[in-house]
Amino acid sequence: MLYSAVGMPVCFVVAHDWKLRTAVRAELRERGFNALGMEGADDVGHAIALGQVPAVLVIEADSEFISDPAIIRLIGRVPAVLIASRTERIALPPVKRVLFRPVRIAEIVAAVEEILPKGESA
């Protein structure tokens, strides 16, 4: 199930940066997504355990998230947008889109809408 109980596509927004997480989540909600903000892998696991299955992911690509096996497995199954630093050098997993900071919220939302699986418009 790729939709929430209210019929909106689910998007996990996973970031330590609360400003990024909050702004992306708010804009995605305005666009018709059930955007869930999460601070880490534990939050992701808890949401999945409660039955939330994302149609798309937005993940802050920091060394903690990119080295977490659970996050990597999820990225392998769900289309993802990574928000990466131009200065932090880490190996990024293959994903649908990588956006480098500085990035505008509108760019992130456009990338999410672009990679949303066909037939699941928000």
PDB file of C-alpha atoms in Angstrom:
ATOM      1  CA  MET A   1       0.000   0.000   0.000  1.00  0.00           C
ATOM      2  CA  LEU A   2       1.598   3.221  -1.146  1.00  0.00           C
ATOM      3  CA  TYR A   3      -1.099   5.537   0.139  1.00  0.00           C
ATOM      4  CA  SER A   4      -2.039   6.667   3.588  1.00  0.00           C
ATOM      5  CA  ALA A   5      -5.477   6.031   5.030  1.00  0.00           C
ATOM      6  CA  VAL A   6      -6.606   9.373   3.589  1.00  0.00           C
ATOM      7  CA  GLY A   7      -5.554   8.429   0.040  1.00  0.00           C
ATOM      8  CA  MET A   8      -2.449  10.593  -0.273  1.00  0.00           C
ATOM      9  CA  PRO A   9       0.929   9.190  -1.349  1.00  0.00           C
ATOM     10  CA  VAL A  10       3.215   8.786   1.641  1.00  0.00           C
ATOM     11  CA  CYS A  11       6.612  10.499   1.648  1.00  0.00           C
ATOM     12  CA  PHE A  12       9.182  10.005   4.391  1.00  0.00           C
ATOM     13  CA  VAL A  13      11.315  13.118   4.914  1.00  0.00           C
ATOM     14  CA  VAL A  14      14.355  11.934   6.888  1.00  0.00           C
ATOM     15  CA  ALA A  15      16.777  14.615   8.058  1.00  0.00           C
ATOM     16  CA  HIS A  16      18.653  15.729  11.152  1.00  0.00           C
ATOM     17  CA  ASP A  17      18.252  19.317   9.944  1.00  0.00           C
ATOM     18  CA  TRP A  18      14.860  20.198  11.417  1.00  0.00           C
ATOM     19  CA  LYS A  19      14.491  23.285   9.228  1.00  0.00           C
ATOM     20  CA  LEU A  20      14.929  21.222   6.071  1.00  0.00           C
ATOM     21  CA  ARG A  21      12.647  18.476   7.365  1.00  0.00           C
ATOM     22  CA  THR A  22       9.901  20.889   8.418  1.00  0.00           C
ATOM     23  CA  ALA A  23       9.964  23.026   5.281  1.00  0.00           C
ATOM     24  CA  VAL A  24       9.976  20.078   2.861  1.00  0.00           C
ATOM     25  CA  ARG A  25       7.253  18.335   4.814  1.00  0.00           C
ATOM     26  CA  ALA A  26       5.033  21.441   4.841  1.00  0.00           C
ATOM     27  CA  GLU A  27       5.397  22.050   1.119  1.00  0.00           C
ATOM     28  CA  LEU A  28       4.758  18.393   0.246  1.00  0.00           C
ATOM     29  CA  ARG A  29       1.607  18.445   2.362  1.00  0.00           C
ATOM     30  CA  GLU A  30       0.446  21.494   0.419  1.00  0.00           C
ATOM     31  CA  ARG A  31       0.974  19.437  -2.759  1.00  0.00           C
ATOM     32  CA  GLY A  32      -1.176  16.544  -1.546  1.00  0.00           C
ATOM     33  CA  PHE A  33       1.371  14.201   0.031  1.00  0.00           C
ATOM     34  CA  ASN A  34       1.124  12.608   3.441  1.00  0.00           C
ATOM     35  CA  ALA A  35       4.646  13.783   4.273  1.00  0.00           C
ATOM     36  CA  LEU A  36       6.044  12.374   7.496  1.00  0.00           C
ATOM     37  CA  GLY A  37       9.071  14.065   9.041  1.00  0.00           C
ATOM     38  CA  MET A  38      11.608  11.784  10.688  1.00  0.00           C
ATOM     39  CA  GLU A  39      14.828  12.486  12.533  1.00  0.00           C
ATOM     40  CA  GLY A  40      16.480   9.114  12.071  1.00  0.00           C
ATOM     41  CA  ALA A  41      16.370   5.439  11.189  1.00  0.00           C
ATOM     42  CA  ASP A  42      14.520   4.579  14.412  1.00  0.00           C
ATOM     43  CA  ASP A  43      11.655   6.871  13.374  1.00  0.00           C
ATOM     44  CA  VAL A  44      11.571   5.214   9.945  1.00  0.00           C
ATOM     45  CA  GLY A  45      11.402   1.748  11.492  1.00  0.00           C
ATOM     46  CA  HIS A  46       8.648   2.831  13.860  1.00  0.00           C
ATOM     47  CA  ALA A  47       6.546   4.298  11.022  1.00  0.00           C
ATOM     48  CA  ILE A  48       6.919   1.147   8.933  1.00  0.00           C
ATOM     49  CA  ALA A  49       5.996  -1.007  11.952  1.00  0.00           C
ATOM     50  CA  LEU A  50       2.811   1.065  12.248  1.00  0.00           C
ATOM     51  CA  GLY A  51       1.937   0.302   8.620  1.00  0.00           C
ATOM     52  CA  GLN A  52       3.173   3.442   6.867  1.00  0.00           C
ATOM     53  CA  VAL A  53       4.769   2.464   3.570  1.00  0.00           C
ATOM     54  CA  PRO A  54       6.348   5.305   1.583  1.00  0.00           C
ATOM     55  CA  ALA A  55       5.844   5.873  -2.131  1.00  0.00           C
ATOM     56  CA  VAL A  56       8.900   8.149  -2.150  1.00  0.00           C
ATOM     57  CA  LEU A  57      11.719   9.227   0.180  1.00  0.00           C
ATOM     58  CA  VAL A  58      13.587  12.464   0.824  1.00  0.00           C
ATOM     59  CA  ILE A  59      16.756  11.765   2.793  1.00  0.00           C
ATOM     60  CA  GLU A  60      19.479  14.073   4.040  1.00  0.00           C
ATOM     61  CA  ALA A  61      22.590  12.251   2.805  1.00  0.00           C
ATOM     62  CA  ASP A  62      24.856  12.397   5.821  1.00  0.00           C
ATOM     63  CA  SER A  63      27.331   9.739   6.916  1.00  0.00           C
ATOM     64  CA  GLU A  64      24.994   8.362   9.601  1.00  0.00           C
ATOM     65  CA  PHE A  65      22.050   7.737   7.275  1.00  0.00           C
ATOM     66  CA  ILE A  66      24.127   6.519   4.343  1.00  0.00           C
ATOM     67  CA  SER A  67      25.927   3.965   6.516  1.00  0.00           C
ATOM     68  CA  ASP A  68      22.730   2.613   8.109  1.00  0.00           C
ATOM     69  CA  PRO A  69      21.827  -0.784   6.570  1.00  0.00           C
ATOM     70  CA  ALA A  70      18.094  -0.288   7.162  1.00  0.00           C
ATOM     71  CA  ILE A  71      18.114   3.056   5.328  1.00  0.00           C
ATOM     72  CA  ILE A  72      20.130   1.568   2.455  1.00  0.00           C
ATOM     73  CA  ARG A  73      17.655  -1.339   2.116  1.00  0.00           C
ATOM     74  CA  LEU A  74      14.748   1.115   2.063  1.00  0.00           C
ATOM     75  CA  ILE A  75      16.491   3.260  -0.576  1.00  0.00           C
ATOM     76  CA  GLY A  76      16.885   0.092  -2.650  1.00  0.00           C
ATOM     77  CA  ARG A  77      13.111  -0.497  -2.612  1.00  0.00           C
ATOM     78  CA  VAL A  78      11.624   2.992  -2.691  1.00  0.00           C
ATOM     79  CA  PRO A  79      12.398   5.855  -5.113  1.00  0.00           C
ATOM     80  CA  ALA A  80      14.491   8.428  -3.272  1.00  0.00           C
ATOM     81  CA  VAL A  81      15.782  11.980  -3.446  1.00  0.00           C
ATOM     82  CA  LEU A  82      19.025  12.531  -1.547  1.00  0.00           C
ATOM     83  CA  ILE A  83      20.034  15.960  -0.265  1.00  0.00           C
ATOM     84  CA  ALA A  84      23.836  15.873  -0.194  1.00  0.00           C
ATOM     85  CA  SER A  85      26.576  18.206   0.918  1.00  0.00           C
ATOM     86  CA  ARG A  86      29.110  19.496  -1.566  1.00  0.00           C
ATOM     87  CA  THR A  87      31.780  19.420   1.144  1.00  0.00           C
ATOM     88  CA  GLU A  88      31.173  16.106   2.938  1.00  0.00           C
ATOM     89  CA  ARG A  89      32.673  13.340   0.840  1.00  0.00           C
ATOM     90  CA  ILE A  90      30.670  10.142   1.253  1.00  0.00           C
ATOM     91  CA  ALA A  91      29.775   7.405  -1.206  1.00  0.00           C
ATOM     92  CA  LEU A  92      26.149   7.871  -2.205  1.00  0.00           C
ATOM     93  CA  PRO A  93      23.954   4.894  -3.034  1.00  0.00           C
ATOM     94  CA  PRO A  94      22.214   4.787  -6.417  1.00  0.00           C
ATOM     95  CA  VAL A  95      18.971   6.765  -6.233  1.00  0.00           C
ATOM     96  CA  LYS A  96      16.562   8.512  -8.588  1.00  0.00           C
ATOM     97  CA  ARG A  97      17.839  12.032  -7.763  1.00  0.00           C
ATOM     98  CA  VAL A  98      20.673  13.661  -5.859  1.00  0.00           C
ATOM     99  CA  LEU A  99      20.419  17.364  -5.069  1.00  0.00           C
ATOM    100  CA  PHE A 100      23.407  19.204  -3.639  1.00  0.00           C
ATOM    101  CA  ARG A 101      23.233  21.963  -1.051  1.00  0.00           C
ATOM    102  CA  PRO A 102      22.476  24.753  -1.275  1.00  0.00           C
ATOM    103  CA  VAL A 103      19.101  23.641  -2.560  1.00  0.00           C
ATOM    104  CA  ARG A 104      15.711  25.297  -2.563  1.00  0.00           C
ATOM    105  CA  ILE A 105      12.645  23.608  -1.112  1.00  0.00           C
ATOM    106  CA  ALA A 106      10.911  24.029  -4.484  1.00  0.00           C
ATOM    107  CA  GLU A 107      13.679  21.977  -6.145  1.00  0.00           C
ATOM    108  CA  ILE A 108      13.235  19.154  -3.657  1.00  0.00           C
ATOM    109  CA  VAL A 109       9.457  19.102  -4.089  1.00  0.00           C
ATOM    110  CA  ALA A 110       9.803  19.144  -7.891  1.00  0.00           C
ATOM    111  CA  ALA A 111      12.189  16.171  -7.695  1.00  0.00           C
ATOM    112  CA  VAL A 112       9.724  14.254  -5.506  1.00  0.00           C
ATOM    113  CA  GLU A 113       6.879  14.911  -7.925  1.00  0.00           C
ATOM    114  CA  GLU A 114       9.096  13.900 -10.845  1.00  0.00           C
ATOM    115  CA  ILE A 115      10.086  10.517  -9.396  1.00  0.00           C
ATOM    116  CA  LEU A 116       6.718   9.564  -7.924  1.00  0.00           C
ATOM    117  CA  PRO A 117       5.769   6.255  -9.546  1.00  0.00           C
ATOM    118  CA  LYS A 118       3.370   6.735 -12.445  1.00  0.00           C
ATOM    119  CA  GLY A 119      -0.289   6.443 -11.542  1.00  0.00           C
ATOM    120  CA  GLU A 120       0.279   7.777  -8.039  1.00  0.00           C
ATOM    121  CA  SER A 121      -0.091  11.480  -8.547  1.00  0.00           C
ATOM    122  CA  ALA A 122      -0.492  13.634  -5.506  1.00  0.00           C
TER     123      ALA A 122
END
